[in-house]
Amino acid sequence: MTALSDLRPPPTTAAPPGPAAVTTDGQPIVTPPTVRPPTVRPPAVLPPGGRALRSTATRTCSAPVRLPAEPEPADRPGGHPADARGEWLRFAPVQPLFRARAAQRLAVLAYHGVTDPRSFGAQLDRLRRLATPVSLAAVQQAVTERRPLPARSVLVTFDDADRSVLTHALPALIERGIPAAAFVISELIGTEKPFWWHEADFLARHGGRARSLDCGHPSQLLRRLKAMPDPDRRRSLHELRVSADRRPPGQDQLTPADLVALREGGVAIGNHTQGHPCLGRCDDATVRAEITGAHEALTRWLGEPPIAFAYPDGGHDIRAETVLQELGYRLGFLSDHRLGPRLPSHPLQISRLQVDSTTSTRRFDTILSGLEPAYRRWRGQAA
């Protein structure tokens, strides 16, 4: 697991120098930098200082490095903290080391909808220049033949697959000749049902109440619902529906014909369960029913069984993996915000990077390199 020192400097001067270090998987450990005033943007050229950095996977940096201070919210472009982090990390001296290491890894990008077609197109253009886009079939072939994918391989995927995948993503992908995969929630296909998490938020904002959701801040609604055993989640949703003042508006979902159009356009279709529950909160029978029900529906609509699965909410479930093996699935995808090996060692547990169509190109670069994901994991562990 990658570990990073806190890139946000503490309210003191630079930490005393110490020995260089790397993590067990060869990723560099970055040491605390010198403080800079909050309103000072990071310079393009950084003075020496701080601890030395060593990478066993690429080369040794004999000169010590110093990281710039993270900008305060007032300096963040558009006021978006996540994009600001990527803007800042792009100036970190370790970014080239992470980028070099990422060339020998598989990056699977996990999108949801495409809300900004122009930004999404810019991201795809960047992939064509800096990476090697691959298809789901190519990943399956690499696993079957035990042959690593090309350097800088990137697979584009979409979870939930709302209509923007058809209307915005597909034309951009076809124009650039980039393949992709979409993982769909089968019980929504051909309906106007909203995603259950959108429905819960709408109902709660319009007077909906549930006994299990009476405490806590409204912003924690989705987190509390996901943490419940699945029967309690369904019961709470029912209580929200019957107590709310208004019903949520309908949401146009993909149809079976749309799935065929996506597949013909180079977007492979995969299984994302029937109703997108948190499998870890389901009993064994529900786990099996959610996967097999969606599998049967997709086989009926597409004329062939799907071979890839994306775990709802990105977490691995061993019971789900057992069902997938029984059904003949070749690939399974997590959403753990990590790079994976060019030859996946666990084909039903392939890592993916979380990205959005609105992500700035500079932050996009730090995600592809693995630096931003490593930084986020370190900050989560520190917290």
Tab-separated table of C-alpha atoms in Angstrom:
chain	number	residue	atom	x	y	z
A	1	MET	CA	0.000	0.000	0.000
A	2	THR	CA	1.332	3.394	-0.909
A	3	ALA	CA	2.061	5.733	1.976
A	4	LEU	CA	2.751	9.426	1.596
A	5	SER	CA	3.886	11.972	4.114
A	6	ASP	CA	1.469	14.810	4.667
A	7	LEU	CA	1.883	17.035	1.625
A	8	ARG	CA	0.024	19.812	3.402
A	9	PRO	CA	2.741	21.457	5.530
A	10	PRO	CA	2.100	21.899	9.273
A	11	PRO	CA	2.196	25.420	10.763
A	12	THR	CA	5.923	25.161	11.426
A	13	THR	CA	9.117	25.130	9.429
A	14	ALA	CA	10.280	22.123	7.457
A	15	ALA	CA	10.724	18.844	9.278
A	16	PRO	CA	14.316	17.786	9.999
A	17	PRO	CA	15.869	15.619	7.310
A	18	GLY	CA	15.799	11.889	7.675
A	19	PRO	CA	16.636	8.781	5.679
A	20	ALA	CA	14.954	8.125	2.343
A	21	ALA	CA	12.271	5.469	2.224
A	22	VAL	CA	9.915	3.646	-0.050
A	23	THR	CA	6.856	1.504	0.573
A	24	THR	CA	6.866	-2.256	0.160
A	25	ASP	CA	5.421	-2.031	-3.340
A	26	GLY	CA	8.075	0.392	-4.529
A	27	GLN	CA	6.149	3.651	-4.371
A	28	PRO	CA	7.986	6.649	-2.937
A	29	ILE	CA	7.327	8.111	0.492
A	30	VAL	CA	7.229	11.877	0.308
A	31	THR	CA	8.370	13.854	3.367
A	32	PRO	CA	6.792	17.019	4.818
A	33	PRO	CA	7.641	20.242	2.986
A	34	THR	CA	8.420	23.726	4.107
A	35	VAL	CA	5.553	26.066	4.982
A	36	ARG	CA	4.550	28.703	2.478
A	37	PRO	CA	1.924	31.404	3.062
A	38	PRO	CA	-1.583	30.165	2.179
A	39	THR	CA	-2.060	32.704	-0.595
A	40	VAL	CA	1.170	31.879	-2.420
A	41	ARG	CA	0.673	29.626	-5.405
A	42	PRO	CA	3.139	26.797	-5.913
A	43	PRO	CA	6.151	27.746	-8.038
A	44	ALA	CA	7.115	25.830	-11.126
A	45	VAL	CA	10.729	25.470	-9.947
A	46	LEU	CA	11.260	24.430	-6.353
A	47	PRO	CA	14.340	25.059	-4.189
A	48	PRO	CA	16.137	22.084	-2.709
A	49	GLY	CA	15.443	21.034	0.870
A	50	GLY	CA	13.589	18.447	2.922
A	51	ARG	CA	14.291	14.759	2.815
A	52	ALA	CA	15.814	12.732	0.061
A	53	LEU	CA	13.478	10.584	-2.026
A	54	ARG	CA	14.295	7.118	-3.295
A	55	SER	CA	12.336	4.931	-5.703
A	56	THR	CA	13.364	1.317	-6.151
A	57	ALA	CA	11.097	0.985	-9.164
A	58	THR	CA	12.771	3.639	-11.305
A	59	ARG	CA	15.722	5.714	-10.148
A	60	THR	CA	17.236	7.367	-7.098
A	61	CYS	CA	16.787	11.076	-6.452
A	62	SER	CA	20.011	11.968	-4.715
A	63	ALA	CA	19.017	15.622	-4.410
A	64	PRO	CA	16.540	16.346	-1.610
A	65	VAL	CA	13.111	17.589	-2.664
A	66	ARG	CA	10.668	20.097	-1.254
A	67	LEU	CA	6.965	20.238	-1.989
A	68	PRO	CA	4.934	23.426	-2.415
A	69	ALA	CA	2.306	24.443	0.081
A	70	GLU	CA	-1.248	23.413	-0.704
A	71	PRO	CA	-3.291	26.426	-1.778
A	72	GLU	CA	-6.085	27.681	0.408
A	73	PRO	CA	-9.696	27.641	-0.873
A	74	ALA	CA	-9.402	31.203	-2.138
A	75	ASP	CA	-6.655	30.082	-4.533
A	76	ARG	CA	-8.499	27.043	-5.796
A	77	PRO	CA	-9.644	27.280	-9.414
A	78	GLY	CA	-13.410	27.433	-9.375
A	79	GLY	CA	-13.347	26.875	-5.618
A	80	HIS	CA	-13.377	23.074	-6.085
A	81	PRO	CA	-11.158	21.413	-3.441
A	82	ALA	CA	-10.557	18.175	-5.360
A	83	ASP	CA	-9.421	19.918	-8.533
A	84	ALA	CA	-7.264	22.280	-6.470
A	85	ARG	CA	-5.498	19.294	-4.954
A	86	GLY	CA	-4.684	18.004	-8.411
A	87	GLU	CA	-3.491	21.427	-9.533
A	88	TRP	CA	-1.174	21.578	-6.539
A	89	LEU	CA	0.107	17.984	-6.725
A	90	ARG	CA	1.069	18.489	-10.354
A	91	PHE	CA	3.957	20.646	-9.108
A	92	ALA	CA	5.244	17.957	-6.735
A	93	PRO	CA	8.745	16.789	-7.753
A	94	VAL	CA	7.656	13.160	-7.285
A	95	GLN	CA	5.046	13.415	-10.057
A	96	PRO	CA	7.539	12.323	-12.785
A	97	LEU	CA	8.478	9.278	-10.663
A	98	PHE	CA	4.844	8.298	-10.245
A	99	ARG	CA	4.223	8.844	-13.954
A	100	ALA	CA	7.155	6.591	-14.876
A	101	ARG	CA	5.875	3.860	-12.571
A	102	ALA	CA	2.337	4.230	-13.931
A	103	ALA	CA	3.634	3.380	-17.420
A	104	GLN	CA	3.984	-0.204	-16.215
A	105	ARG	CA	0.532	-0.336	-14.608
A	106	LEU	CA	-3.061	-0.697	-15.850
A	107	ALA	CA	-5.288	2.344	-15.304
A	108	VAL	CA	-9.017	1.587	-15.365
A	109	LEU	CA	-11.027	4.808	-15.191
A	110	ALA	CA	-14.413	4.618	-13.445
A	111	TYR	CA	-16.817	7.331	-14.607
A	112	HIS	CA	-20.517	7.656	-13.919
A	113	GLY	CA	-22.445	10.108	-16.059
A	114	VAL	CA	-20.903	12.653	-18.429
A	115	THR	CA	-22.080	16.086	-17.279
A	116	ASP	CA	-19.423	18.094	-19.125
A	117	PRO	CA	-18.957	16.760	-22.677
A	118	ARG	CA	-16.271	19.331	-23.525
A	119	SER	CA	-14.126	18.451	-20.515
A	120	PHE	CA	-14.695	14.749	-21.154
A	121	GLY	CA	-13.507	15.180	-24.727
A	122	ALA	CA	-10.358	16.926	-23.494
A	123	GLN	CA	-9.682	14.011	-21.170
A	124	LEU	CA	-10.051	11.544	-24.027
A	125	ASP	CA	-7.699	13.625	-26.180
A	126	ARG	CA	-5.172	13.466	-23.361
A	127	LEU	CA	-5.526	9.688	-23.183
A	128	ARG	CA	-4.815	9.402	-26.905
A	129	ARG	CA	-1.627	11.446	-26.512
A	130	LEU	CA	-0.299	10.016	-23.252
A	131	ALA	CA	-1.728	6.500	-22.956
A	132	THR	CA	-2.810	3.381	-24.828
A	133	PRO	CA	-6.600	2.979	-24.678
A	134	VAL	CA	-7.611	-0.691	-24.556
A	135	SER	CA	-10.922	-2.521	-24.741
A	136	LEU	CA	-12.590	-4.839	-22.266
A	137	ALA	CA	-11.930	-7.679	-24.705
A	138	ALA	CA	-8.210	-6.836	-24.699
A	139	VAL	CA	-8.110	-7.054	-20.903
A	140	GLN	CA	-9.914	-10.397	-21.046
A	141	GLN	CA	-7.465	-11.673	-23.668
A	142	ALA	CA	-4.490	-10.601	-21.547
A	143	VAL	CA	-5.917	-12.523	-18.577
A	144	THR	CA	-6.691	-15.605	-20.687
A	145	GLU	CA	-3.295	-15.692	-22.406
A	146	ARG	CA	-1.358	-14.540	-19.324
A	147	ARG	CA	0.227	-11.823	-21.426
A	148	PRO	CA	0.612	-8.303	-19.997
A	149	LEU	CA	-1.153	-5.417	-21.693
A	150	PRO	CA	0.923	-2.748	-23.478
A	151	ALA	CA	2.627	-0.032	-21.457
A	152	ARG	CA	0.387	2.854	-20.365
A	153	SER	CA	-2.789	0.851	-20.973
A	154	VAL	CA	-6.025	2.595	-19.973
A	155	LEU	CA	-9.560	1.175	-19.966
A	156	VAL	CA	-12.504	3.603	-19.790
A	157	THR	CA	-15.546	2.353	-17.846
A	158	PHE	CA	-18.893	3.768	-16.707
A	159	ASP	CA	-20.902	2.655	-13.685
A	160	ASP	CA	-24.725	2.842	-13.493
A	161	ALA	CA	-24.827	3.979	-17.160
A	162	ASP	CA	-27.322	6.820	-17.279
A	163	ARG	CA	-28.376	8.200	-20.654
A	164	SER	CA	-25.432	10.584	-20.857
A	165	VAL	CA	-23.241	7.572	-21.631
A	166	LEU	CA	-25.256	7.181	-24.831
A	167	THR	CA	-25.821	10.842	-25.671
A	168	HIS	CA	-22.493	12.396	-24.617
A	169	ALA	CA	-19.882	9.704	-24.041
A	170	LEU	CA	-20.534	7.454	-27.041
A	171	PRO	CA	-20.109	10.143	-29.753
A	172	ALA	CA	-16.876	11.370	-28.139
A	173	LEU	CA	-15.510	7.832	-27.882
A	174	ILE	CA	-16.420	6.953	-31.472
A	175	GLU	CA	-14.879	10.178	-32.798
A	176	ARG	CA	-11.561	9.293	-31.160
A	177	GLY	CA	-11.684	5.541	-31.682
A	178	ILE	CA	-11.534	4.777	-27.945
A	179	PRO	CA	-13.311	1.650	-26.639
A	180	ALA	CA	-15.045	1.513	-23.275
A	181	ALA	CA	-17.323	-0.557	-21.025
A	182	ALA	CA	-20.582	0.332	-19.270
A	183	PHE	CA	-21.930	-1.519	-16.224
A	184	VAL	CA	-25.708	-1.260	-16.000
A	185	ILE	CA	-28.353	-1.697	-13.291
A	186	SER	CA	-30.749	-4.086	-14.967
A	187	GLU	CA	-33.999	-3.213	-13.159
A	188	LEU	CA	-33.746	0.394	-14.412
A	189	ILE	CA	-33.361	-0.495	-18.091
A	190	GLY	CA	-36.406	0.598	-20.088
A	191	THR	CA	-37.912	2.553	-17.161
A	192	GLU	CA	-38.121	6.118	-15.860
A	193	LYS	CA	-37.102	5.175	-12.320
A	194	PRO	CA	-34.471	7.406	-10.697
A	195	PHE	CA	-31.397	5.901	-9.072
A	196	TRP	CA	-32.396	4.980	-5.517
A	197	TRP	CA	-29.837	7.336	-3.950
A	198	HIS	CA	-31.204	10.266	-5.981
A	199	GLU	CA	-34.725	9.284	-4.974
A	200	ALA	CA	-33.817	9.102	-1.269
A	201	ASP	CA	-32.221	12.546	-1.357
A	202	PHE	CA	-35.237	14.076	-3.117
A	203	LEU	CA	-37.733	12.465	-0.730
A	204	ALA	CA	-35.796	13.571	2.350
A	205	ARG	CA	-35.732	17.165	1.047
A	206	HIS	CA	-39.505	17.055	0.525
A	207	GLY	CA	-40.659	15.944	3.933
A	208	GLY	CA	-39.798	12.265	3.760
A	209	ARG	CA	-39.093	10.629	7.105
A	210	ALA	CA	-37.877	7.205	8.177
A	211	ARG	CA	-37.461	5.889	11.721
A	212	SER	CA	-33.879	4.805	11.102
A	213	LEU	CA	-32.938	8.182	9.599
A	214	ASP	CA	-34.327	10.560	12.227
A	215	CYS	CA	-30.930	11.372	13.708
A	216	GLY	CA	-27.877	12.857	12.089
A	217	HIS	CA	-27.253	15.600	9.564
A	218	PRO	CA	-29.133	15.362	6.211
A	219	SER	CA	-25.803	15.300	4.384
A	220	GLN	CA	-25.168	11.907	5.990
A	221	LEU	CA	-28.372	10.387	4.574
A	222	LEU	CA	-26.741	8.325	1.829
A	223	ARG	CA	-23.936	7.135	4.089
A	224	ARG	CA	-26.425	5.940	6.703
A	225	LEU	CA	-28.556	4.169	4.100
A	226	LYS	CA	-25.526	2.384	2.649
A	227	ALA	CA	-24.431	1.292	6.124
A	228	MET	CA	-27.749	-0.420	6.861
A	229	PRO	CA	-28.474	-4.104	6.311
A	230	ASP	CA	-30.218	-4.286	2.954
A	231	PRO	CA	-33.714	-5.072	4.376
A	232	ASP	CA	-33.462	-1.968	6.584
A	233	ARG	CA	-32.362	0.142	3.625
A	234	ARG	CA	-35.346	-0.990	1.579
A	235	ARG	CA	-37.716	-0.413	4.512
A	236	SER	CA	-36.331	3.092	5.067
A	237	LEU	CA	-36.773	3.919	1.386
A	238	HIS	CA	-40.387	2.765	1.600
A	239	GLU	CA	-40.974	4.978	4.640
A	240	LEU	CA	-39.475	7.949	2.803
A	241	ARG	CA	-41.787	7.321	-0.149
A	242	VAL	CA	-45.006	7.157	1.861
A	243	SER	CA	-44.193	10.181	4.052
A	244	ALA	CA	-42.778	12.625	1.493
A	245	ASP	CA	-44.867	15.540	0.195
A	246	ARG	CA	-43.855	14.955	-3.418
A	247	ARG	CA	-42.804	12.121	-5.649
A	248	PRO	CA	-39.420	12.439	-7.379
A	249	PRO	CA	-39.455	13.268	-11.091
A	250	GLY	CA	-38.858	10.442	-13.514
A	251	GLN	CA	-35.441	9.850	-15.048
A	252	ASP	CA	-35.084	8.539	-18.569
A	253	GLN	CA	-33.015	5.379	-18.417
A	254	LEU	CA	-31.359	3.380	-21.173
A	255	THR	CA	-33.454	0.873	-23.076
A	256	PRO	CA	-32.477	-2.610	-24.315
A	257	ALA	CA	-32.069	-1.098	-27.797
A	258	ASP	CA	-29.718	1.519	-26.356
A	259	LEU	CA	-27.559	-1.217	-24.864
A	260	VAL	CA	-27.234	-2.790	-28.301
A	261	ALA	CA	-26.337	0.599	-29.800
A	262	LEU	CA	-23.645	1.116	-27.169
A	263	ARG	CA	-22.168	-2.307	-27.838
A	264	GLU	CA	-22.132	-1.690	-31.599
A	265	GLY	CA	-20.349	1.611	-30.930
A	266	GLY	CA	-17.514	-0.094	-29.062
A	267	VAL	CA	-18.860	0.116	-25.496
A	268	ALA	CA	-19.035	-3.363	-23.950
A	269	ILE	CA	-21.950	-3.976	-21.573
A	270	GLY	CA	-21.359	-5.444	-18.124
A	271	ASN	CA	-23.337	-6.449	-15.045
A	272	HIS	CA	-23.845	-4.010	-12.142
A	273	THR	CA	-26.560	-6.051	-10.326
A	274	GLN	CA	-30.334	-5.669	-10.512
A	275	GLY	CA	-30.837	-2.817	-8.051
A	276	HIS	CA	-27.375	-1.609	-6.941
A	277	PRO	CA	-27.452	-2.673	-3.283
A	278	CYS	CA	-24.375	-2.698	-1.080
A	279	LEU	CA	-23.577	-6.397	-1.424
A	280	GLY	CA	-21.723	-6.457	1.877
A	281	ARG	CA	-25.023	-5.573	3.605
A	282	CYS	CA	-27.012	-8.311	1.829
A	283	ASP	CA	-27.639	-11.917	2.845
A	284	ASP	CA	-26.362	-14.739	0.673
A	285	ALA	CA	-29.638	-15.236	-1.182
A	286	THR	CA	-29.883	-11.540	-2.081
A	287	VAL	CA	-26.297	-11.438	-3.346
A	288	ARG	CA	-27.018	-14.363	-5.651
A	289	ALA	CA	-30.370	-12.986	-6.813
A	290	GLU	CA	-28.953	-9.530	-7.569
A	291	ILE	CA	-26.195	-10.936	-9.775
A	292	THR	CA	-28.070	-13.759	-11.506
A	293	GLY	CA	-31.167	-11.635	-12.154
A	294	ALA	CA	-29.127	-8.981	-13.930
A	295	HIS	CA	-27.099	-11.654	-15.742
A	296	GLU	CA	-30.227	-13.279	-17.169
A	297	ALA	CA	-31.729	-9.942	-18.248
A	298	LEU	CA	-28.545	-8.798	-20.001
A	299	THR	CA	-28.175	-12.166	-21.750
A	300	ARG	CA	-31.747	-11.860	-23.012
A	301	TRP	CA	-31.320	-8.298	-24.285
A	302	LEU	CA	-27.874	-8.707	-25.835
A	303	GLY	CA	-28.106	-12.263	-27.101
A	304	GLU	CA	-24.946	-13.253	-25.252
A	305	PRO	CA	-23.933	-13.419	-21.575
A	306	PRO	CA	-21.870	-10.576	-20.096
A	307	ILE	CA	-18.336	-11.463	-19.035
A	308	ALA	CA	-17.555	-8.486	-16.774
A	309	PHE	CA	-18.989	-7.261	-13.484
A	310	ALA	CA	-18.537	-4.070	-11.440
A	311	TYR	CA	-19.184	-4.342	-7.705
A	312	PRO	CA	-21.785	-1.794	-6.525
A	313	ASP	CA	-20.018	0.900	-4.499
A	314	GLY	CA	-16.752	-0.668	-5.566
A	315	GLY	CA	-16.202	-3.030	-2.657
A	316	HIS	CA	-15.207	-6.657	-3.181
A	317	ASP	CA	-17.486	-9.389	-1.841
A	318	ILE	CA	-16.247	-12.991	-1.728
A	319	ARG	CA	-19.791	-14.386	-2.039
A	320	ALA	CA	-20.339	-12.313	-5.161
A	321	GLU	CA	-17.058	-13.550	-6.599
A	322	THR	CA	-18.183	-17.142	-6.063
A	323	VAL	CA	-21.411	-16.484	-7.995
A	324	LEU	CA	-19.475	-14.744	-10.775
A	325	GLN	CA	-17.183	-17.746	-11.137
A	326	GLU	CA	-20.185	-20.067	-11.386
A	327	LEU	CA	-21.676	-17.889	-14.142
A	328	GLY	CA	-18.439	-17.796	-16.136
A	329	TYR	CA	-17.439	-14.174	-15.589
A	330	ARG	CA	-13.876	-13.371	-16.607
A	331	LEU	CA	-13.436	-9.882	-15.123
A	332	GLY	CA	-14.591	-8.091	-11.977
A	333	PHE	CA	-13.923	-4.428	-11.191
A	334	LEU	CA	-13.541	-2.581	-7.901
A	335	SER	CA	-13.606	1.173	-7.269
A	336	ASP	CA	-10.665	1.348	-4.881
A	337	HIS	CA	-8.947	4.328	-6.585
A	338	ARG	CA	-5.760	2.424	-7.420
A	339	LEU	CA	-3.687	1.441	-10.415
A	340	GLY	CA	-3.334	-2.262	-11.109
A	341	PRO	CA	-0.766	-4.521	-12.799
A	342	ARG	CA	-0.734	-4.732	-16.609
A	343	LEU	CA	-1.523	-8.411	-16.157
A	344	PRO	CA	-4.255	-8.491	-13.484
A	345	SER	CA	-3.267	-10.955	-10.771
A	346	HIS	CA	-6.870	-11.257	-9.548
A	347	PRO	CA	-9.117	-10.968	-12.631
A	348	LEU	CA	-12.278	-10.634	-10.515
A	349	GLN	CA	-10.692	-7.913	-8.359
A	350	ILE	CA	-9.315	-5.370	-10.829
A	351	SER	CA	-8.604	-1.915	-9.409
A	352	ARG	CA	-10.105	1.245	-10.852
A	353	LEU	CA	-9.474	4.971	-10.524
A	354	GLN	CA	-12.391	7.247	-9.713
A	355	VAL	CA	-12.689	10.149	-12.138
A	356	ASP	CA	-15.362	12.560	-13.312
A	357	SER	CA	-16.037	14.271	-16.607
A	358	THR	CA	-15.555	17.650	-14.889
A	359	THR	CA	-12.087	16.783	-13.558
A	360	SER	CA	-9.488	19.314	-14.702
A	361	THR	CA	-6.776	18.023	-17.031
A	362	ARG	CA	-4.071	18.778	-14.462
A	363	ARG	CA	-5.795	16.747	-11.758
A	364	PHE	CA	-6.542	14.119	-14.412
A	365	ASP	CA	-2.772	13.770	-14.906
A	366	THR	CA	-2.117	13.247	-11.179
A	367	ILE	CA	-4.862	10.604	-11.044
A	368	LEU	CA	-3.412	8.721	-14.022
A	369	SER	CA	0.069	8.828	-12.492
A	370	GLY	CA	-1.186	7.398	-9.184
A	371	LEU	CA	0.076	10.352	-7.125
A	372	GLU	CA	-3.353	11.775	-6.283
A	373	PRO	CA	-4.762	8.353	-5.281
A	374	ALA	CA	-1.701	7.681	-3.111
A	375	TYR	CA	-2.035	11.084	-1.480
A	376	ARG	CA	-5.721	10.501	-0.758
A	377	ARG	CA	-5.043	7.100	0.796
A	378	TRP	CA	-2.336	8.552	3.008
A	379	ARG	CA	-4.573	11.381	4.147
A	380	GLY	CA	-7.377	8.903	4.893
A	381	GLN	CA	-5.034	6.740	6.949
A	382	ALA	CA	-3.715	9.785	8.788
A	383	ALA	CA	-7.231	10.959	9.576
